[in-house]
Coordinates of C-alpha atoms and ligand atoms in Angstrom, one line a residue:
M1 CA 105.7 139.1 110.8
N2 CA 108.7 139.1 113.1
V3 CA 111.6 139.9 110.9
A4 CA 114.3 142.4 111.6
K5 CA 113.6 145.7 109.8
S6 CA 116.5 147.9 108.7
S7 CA 116.9 150.8 111.0
S8 CA 117.4 154.3 109.8
A9 CA 120.2 156.6 110.9
T10 CA 120.5 160.3 110.7
A11 CA 123.5 161.7 108.9
T12 CA 124.4 165.4 108.4
T13 CA 123.1 165.2 104.8
G14 CA 119.7 163.9 106.0
T15 CA 118.1 160.6 106.9
V16 CA 119.8 157.5 105.4
E17 CA 119.0 153.9 105.6
A18 CA 121.6 152.0 107.6
P19 CA 122.5 148.6 106.2
S20 CA 120.1 145.9 107.4
P21 CA 121.5 144.0 110.3
Y22 CA 120.0 140.8 108.8
R23 CA 122.4 138.1 107.5
G24 CA 120.9 134.8 106.7
R25 CA 122.3 131.7 105.1
F26 CA 121.6 128.4 103.4
A27 CA 124.0 125.6 104.4
P28 CA 123.6 122.4 102.4
S29 CA 125.6 119.3 103.0
P30 CA 126.9 118.0 99.6
T31 CA 125.6 114.5 100.1
G32 CA 123.5 114.6 96.8
T33 CA 121.6 117.0 94.6
L34 CA 119.1 119.4 96.0
H35 CA 115.6 117.9 96.4
F36 CA 112.3 119.5 97.2
G37 CA 113.0 119.6 101.0
S38 CA 116.2 121.5 100.5
L39 CA 114.6 123.8 98.0
V40 CA 112.0 124.8 100.6
A41 CA 114.8 125.6 103.1
A42 CA 116.7 127.5 100.5
V43 CA 113.7 129.5 99.3
A44 CA 112.4 130.3 102.8
S45 CA 115.8 131.5 104.0
F46 CA 116.3 133.5 100.8
L47 CA 112.9 135.2 101.0
D48 CA 113.2 135.9 104.7
A49 CA 116.5 137.6 104.2
R50 CA 115.5 139.6 101.2
A51 CA 112.1 140.6 102.7
A52 CA 114.1 142.1 105.6
G53 CA 116.5 143.9 103.2
G54 CA 119.2 141.6 104.4
Q55 CA 122.0 139.5 102.9
W56 CA 121.8 135.8 102.1
L57 CA 125.0 133.7 102.2
V58 CA 125.7 130.1 101.2
R59 CA 127.9 127.7 103.1
I60 CA 128.8 124.2 101.8
E61 CA 128.9 121.8 104.8
D62 CA 131.4 119.4 103.4
L63 CA 132.7 118.1 106.8
D64 CA 132.1 114.5 106.3
P65 CA 133.8 113.1 103.2
P66 CA 132.5 109.5 103.6
R67 CA 128.9 110.8 103.2
E68 CA 129.6 113.2 100.4
R69 CA 129.0 112.6 96.7
P70 CA 131.7 113.9 94.4
G71 CA 130.4 116.8 92.3
A72 CA 127.4 117.4 94.6
A73 CA 128.6 120.8 95.9
D74 CA 129.0 122.2 92.4
E75 CA 125.7 120.8 91.4
I76 CA 123.9 122.4 94.4
L77 CA 125.5 125.8 93.5
F78 CA 124.6 125.4 89.9
T79 CA 120.9 124.6 90.9
L80 CA 120.7 127.6 93.2
H81 CA 122.0 129.8 90.4
R82 CA 119.5 128.3 87.9
L83 CA 116.7 129.0 90.3
G84 CA 117.7 132.6 90.6
L85 CA 118.7 132.2 94.3
G86 CA 121.7 134.5 94.1
W87 CA 123.9 134.7 97.2
D88 CA 126.1 137.4 98.7
G89 CA 129.8 137.1 99.1
P90 CA 132.0 134.1 98.7
V91 CA 130.7 130.6 99.4
L92 CA 132.3 129.3 102.6
R93 CA 133.3 125.6 102.5
Q94 CA 133.6 123.9 105.8
S95 CA 136.5 121.7 104.5
T96 CA 138.7 124.8 104.6
R97 CA 137.8 125.6 108.2
C98 CA 139.4 122.9 110.4
D99 CA 141.8 125.3 112.0
A100 CA 138.9 127.4 113.3
Y101 CA 137.1 124.3 114.7
S102 CA 140.3 123.2 116.3
A103 CA 140.8 126.6 118.0
A104 CA 137.2 126.5 119.3
L105 CA 137.8 123.0 120.7
E106 CA 141.0 124.2 122.4
Q107 CA 139.1 127.1 124.0
L108 CA 136.4 124.7 125.3
R109 CA 139.1 122.4 126.6
R110 CA 140.8 125.2 128.5
D111 CA 137.5 126.1 130.0
G112 CA 137.0 122.5 131.2
R113 CA 134.0 121.9 128.8
I114 CA 135.4 118.8 126.9
R115 CA 135.0 115.2 127.8
D116 CA 137.4 112.7 126.1
C117 CA 135.4 109.7 125.4
C118 CA 136.1 106.3 124.0
C119 CA 132.7 104.8 124.5
A120 CA 132.0 102.2 121.7
R121 CA 129.1 103.1 119.5
A122 CA 127.6 99.7 120.0
A123 CA 127.7 100.1 123.8
L124 CA 125.9 103.4 123.6
A125 CA 123.4 102.0 121.1
A126 CA 122.5 99.3 123.6
L127 CA 121.5 101.8 126.3
P128 CA 117.7 101.8 126.9
Q129 CA 117.6 105.6 126.1
N130 CA 118.8 104.8 122.6
A131 CA 116.3 102.0 121.9
R132 CA 114.0 104.3 119.9
R133 CA 116.6 106.4 118.0
A134 CA 116.3 106.7 114.3
P135 CA 119.3 105.8 112.2
G136 CA 121.5 109.0 111.9
D137 CA 120.2 110.4 115.2
D138 CA 122.9 111.3 117.7
L139 CA 123.1 108.6 120.4
F140 CA 122.4 109.6 123.9
H141 CA 125.5 109.6 126.1
P142 CA 125.1 109.2 129.8
P143 CA 126.7 111.6 132.4
A144 CA 129.6 109.2 132.8
C145 CA 131.4 107.2 130.1
I146 CA 130.5 103.5 129.8
S147 CA 133.7 102.2 128.1
R148 CA 137.2 102.5 129.6
P149 CA 140.2 103.3 127.4
A150 CA 142.2 100.2 126.6
E151 CA 145.8 101.0 127.2
G152 CA 147.1 103.2 124.4
R153 CA 144.7 101.7 121.8
M154 CA 141.4 103.3 121.8
R155 CA 140.9 106.5 119.8
Q156 CA 138.9 109.1 121.5
A157 CA 136.0 111.4 120.6
F158 CA 135.7 114.8 122.1
R159 CA 132.3 115.6 123.6
F160 CA 130.8 118.8 125.0
R161 CA 130.1 118.6 128.7
V162 CA 126.4 119.6 128.8
P163 CA 125.3 121.7 131.7
D164 CA 122.6 120.4 133.9
H165 CA 119.6 122.7 132.9
D166 CA 117.1 123.1 130.2
V167 CA 117.7 125.3 127.2
E168 CA 114.8 127.5 126.1
F169 CA 114.6 129.6 123.0
R170 CA 111.9 131.3 121.0
D171 CA 111.5 130.1 117.4
R172 CA 109.8 132.7 115.2
V173 CA 107.2 130.3 114.0
Q174 CA 107.4 127.2 116.2
G175 CA 107.0 129.1 119.4
T176 CA 108.9 128.5 122.6
V177 CA 111.1 125.4 122.6
R178 CA 112.5 124.0 125.8
I179 CA 114.8 121.0 125.8
D180 CA 116.9 119.4 128.4
V181 CA 120.0 118.4 126.4
G182 CA 121.5 116.5 129.2
T183 CA 118.6 114.0 129.4
T184 CA 117.8 113.9 125.6
V185 CA 121.3 113.6 124.0
G186 CA 123.7 114.1 126.9
D187 CA 127.3 115.1 126.3
F188 CA 127.4 115.4 122.5
V189 CA 130.2 114.9 120.0
L190 CA 132.3 117.8 118.8
R191 CA 135.1 115.8 117.2
R192 CA 134.6 112.2 116.2
K193 CA 137.0 109.3 116.9
D194 CA 138.0 109.4 113.2
G195 CA 139.1 113.0 113.7
L196 CA 136.2 114.6 111.8
Y197 CA 134.6 117.6 113.3
A198 CA 130.9 117.4 114.1
Y199 CA 128.2 119.5 112.5
Q200 CA 127.1 121.0 115.9
L201 CA 130.5 122.6 116.4
A202 CA 131.2 123.6 112.8
V203 CA 127.8 125.3 112.4
V204 CA 128.3 127.5 115.5
V205 CA 131.8 128.5 114.6
D206 CA 130.8 129.2 111.0
D207 CA 127.6 131.1 111.7
E208 CA 129.8 133.4 113.8
E209 CA 132.5 133.6 111.1
Q210 CA 129.9 134.6 108.5
G211 CA 128.2 137.1 110.8
I212 CA 124.9 135.3 110.5
T213 CA 122.1 136.9 112.5
H214 CA 119.1 134.8 111.4
V215 CA 118.9 131.0 110.9
V216 CA 116.0 129.7 108.7
R217 CA 116.1 126.0 108.1
G218 CA 114.0 122.8 108.2
A219 CA 112.2 121.8 111.4
D220 CA 114.3 118.5 111.5
L221 CA 117.0 120.7 113.0
L222 CA 114.9 122.1 115.8
Q223 CA 116.3 119.5 118.2
S224 CA 119.8 120.6 117.3
T225 CA 119.3 124.2 118.1
P226 CA 119.6 124.0 121.9
R227 CA 123.0 122.2 121.4
Q228 CA 124.1 125.1 119.2
I229 CA 122.9 127.6 121.8
L230 CA 124.9 125.9 124.5
L231 CA 128.0 126.0 122.3
Q232 CA 127.5 129.7 121.5
R233 CA 127.2 130.5 125.1
A234 CA 130.3 128.4 126.1
L235 CA 132.3 130.1 123.3
G236 CA 131.1 133.5 124.3
L237 CA 129.4 134.1 120.9
R238 CA 126.3 136.1 120.0
G239 CA 122.9 134.5 120.0
L240 CA 120.9 134.1 116.8
E241 CA 117.2 134.4 115.7
Y242 CA 115.8 131.0 114.7
M243 CA 112.9 130.0 112.4
H244 CA 112.4 126.4 111.6
V245 CA 110.2 125.9 108.5
P246 CA 108.0 122.9 107.9
L247 CA 109.9 119.8 106.9
A248 CA 109.0 118.2 103.6
V249 CA 108.1 114.5 104.1
N250 CA 107.2 111.8 101.7
A251 CA 103.8 109.9 101.6
S252 CA 105.1 107.7 104.5
G253 CA 105.9 110.7 106.6
L254 CA 109.7 110.2 106.2
K255 CA 112.0 113.2 105.7
L256 CA 113.2 113.7 102.1
S257 CA 116.9 113.4 102.1
K258 CA 119.6 114.0 99.5
S259 CA 121.4 110.8 100.5
S260 CA 118.3 108.6 100.3
D261 CA 115.8 108.2 97.5
A262 CA 114.3 111.7 97.3
P263 CA 114.2 112.7 93.6
G264 CA 116.6 115.6 92.7
L265 CA 115.1 118.7 91.3
A266 CA 114.8 118.1 87.5
A267 CA 116.3 120.8 85.3
A268 CA 112.8 121.4 83.9
S269 CA 111.0 124.5 85.2
S270 CA 112.7 126.8 87.8
T271 CA 109.4 128.8 87.9
L272 CA 107.2 125.8 88.8
Q273 CA 109.7 124.6 91.4
I274 CA 109.7 127.9 93.2
V275 CA 106.0 128.2 92.9
A276 CA 105.7 124.7 94.4
A277 CA 108.0 125.7 97.3
L278 CA 105.8 128.9 97.9
E279 CA 102.7 126.8 97.9
F280 CA 104.2 124.3 100.4
L281 CA 105.1 127.3 102.6
G282 CA 101.4 128.5 102.5
Q283 CA 102.3 131.7 100.7
D284 CA 99.4 131.3 98.2
P285 CA 101.2 132.4 94.9
P286 CA 98.6 133.4 92.3
E287 CA 98.2 131.1 89.3
V288 CA 99.5 133.7 86.8
L289 CA 103.0 133.3 88.4
K290 CA 103.3 129.9 86.7
A291 CA 103.8 131.8 83.4
A292 CA 106.3 134.2 84.9
T293 CA 110.1 133.9 85.1
A294 CA 111.8 132.5 88.2
D295 CA 113.1 135.9 89.1
E296 CA 109.6 137.4 88.9
V297 CA 108.3 134.6 91.1
L298 CA 111.0 135.3 93.7
A299 CA 110.3 139.0 93.6
W300 CA 106.6 138.3 94.3
G301 CA 107.7 136.0 97.1
V302 CA 109.8 138.7 98.7
S303 CA 107.0 141.3 98.6
N304 CA 104.4 138.8 99.9
W305 CA 106.4 136.9 102.5
H306 CA 104.3 135.8 105.4
P307 CA 106.0 133.3 107.7
E308 CA 103.1 133.4 110.1
R309 CA 101.2 131.3 107.5
F310 CA 103.2 128.2 108.5
A311 CA 103.5 129.0 112.2
G312 CA 103.4 125.8 114.3
V313 CA 103.6 123.5 111.2
A314 CA 106.5 121.0 111.8
S315 CA 106.1 118.9 108.6
A316 CA 104.0 118.6 105.5
T317 CA 103.9 116.2 102.6
A318 CA 105.9 117.2 99.6
P319 CA 104.1 117.5 96.2
A320 CA 104.3 114.3 94.2
Ligands
LIG401 N1 124.0 121.0 106.5 C1 122.6 120.8 107.0 C2 121.8 120.1 106.1 O1 122.1 120.0 104.9 C3 121.9 122.1 107.4 C4 122.5 122.8 108.5 C5 121.9 124.1 109.0 O2 121.1 124.7 108.2 O3 122.2 124.5 110.1 O4 120.8 119.5 106.5

């Protein structure tokens, strides 16, 4: 298991454990209630942090009001609490962080890393490189803009000028990932035409703000990681450790999503929900745990955390 271990330091009074350098997080978008897929990400990031003696923080990624559902953020926090997934420190809400995103954009602009872009979405969508994109995927943007600004009318998006080389990183369970961002997504959006900041920028700025060291999240975000690494480097920020856990999919192989039809977690049994997440993650919880409390199941999960058991698994079907 490749998790950071707390190091020890010698003080005059003897040997003391230094605080663990591990800080993990769970960062849901409040587009609906938690479903099984987000439970898996929450449980995996919680167990990985606690097994390393680290902290676990929560961030509400409420950056995109049109996609949000009123009340969802509070419901998510309530569900985490009900499941016994207690977090450290205050919850960070991205809606309060626009000044920090603006400052990061300014820094990138000063460094010549921003492209002002007024390409119409429909024009980008018509490019052959975008023919196979799933709805919701970022559209590929070519090295040069394809729409010209109409005199004083067109609002602009701000994009990151992607360098012309592959990004390689080592995921703790998925292995080495190498992606050429320039040919797969191209110059990607940091601030949309409607003035909203993009996830890729916000996540990097906020992981830094919260002192995060380890990111544990669903494998659907594996493709985003190289973009985030490029931004960390451009902003002069620390690099992070990544682990992308298997994505829960439905019987048709589609990702469960809060905003679609994935059933929310019923208020019923916290114990059985956590046991189901442990089973999904290949942790093999003993049958007797089904009669235990949620806290006892989590304690078992912390002591028996083996991420290597889902190494190389990108997705798996959620229990019915
Ligand atoms: N907000 C994202 C989501 O709910 C997760 C972002 C992350 O973990 O980096 O899918």
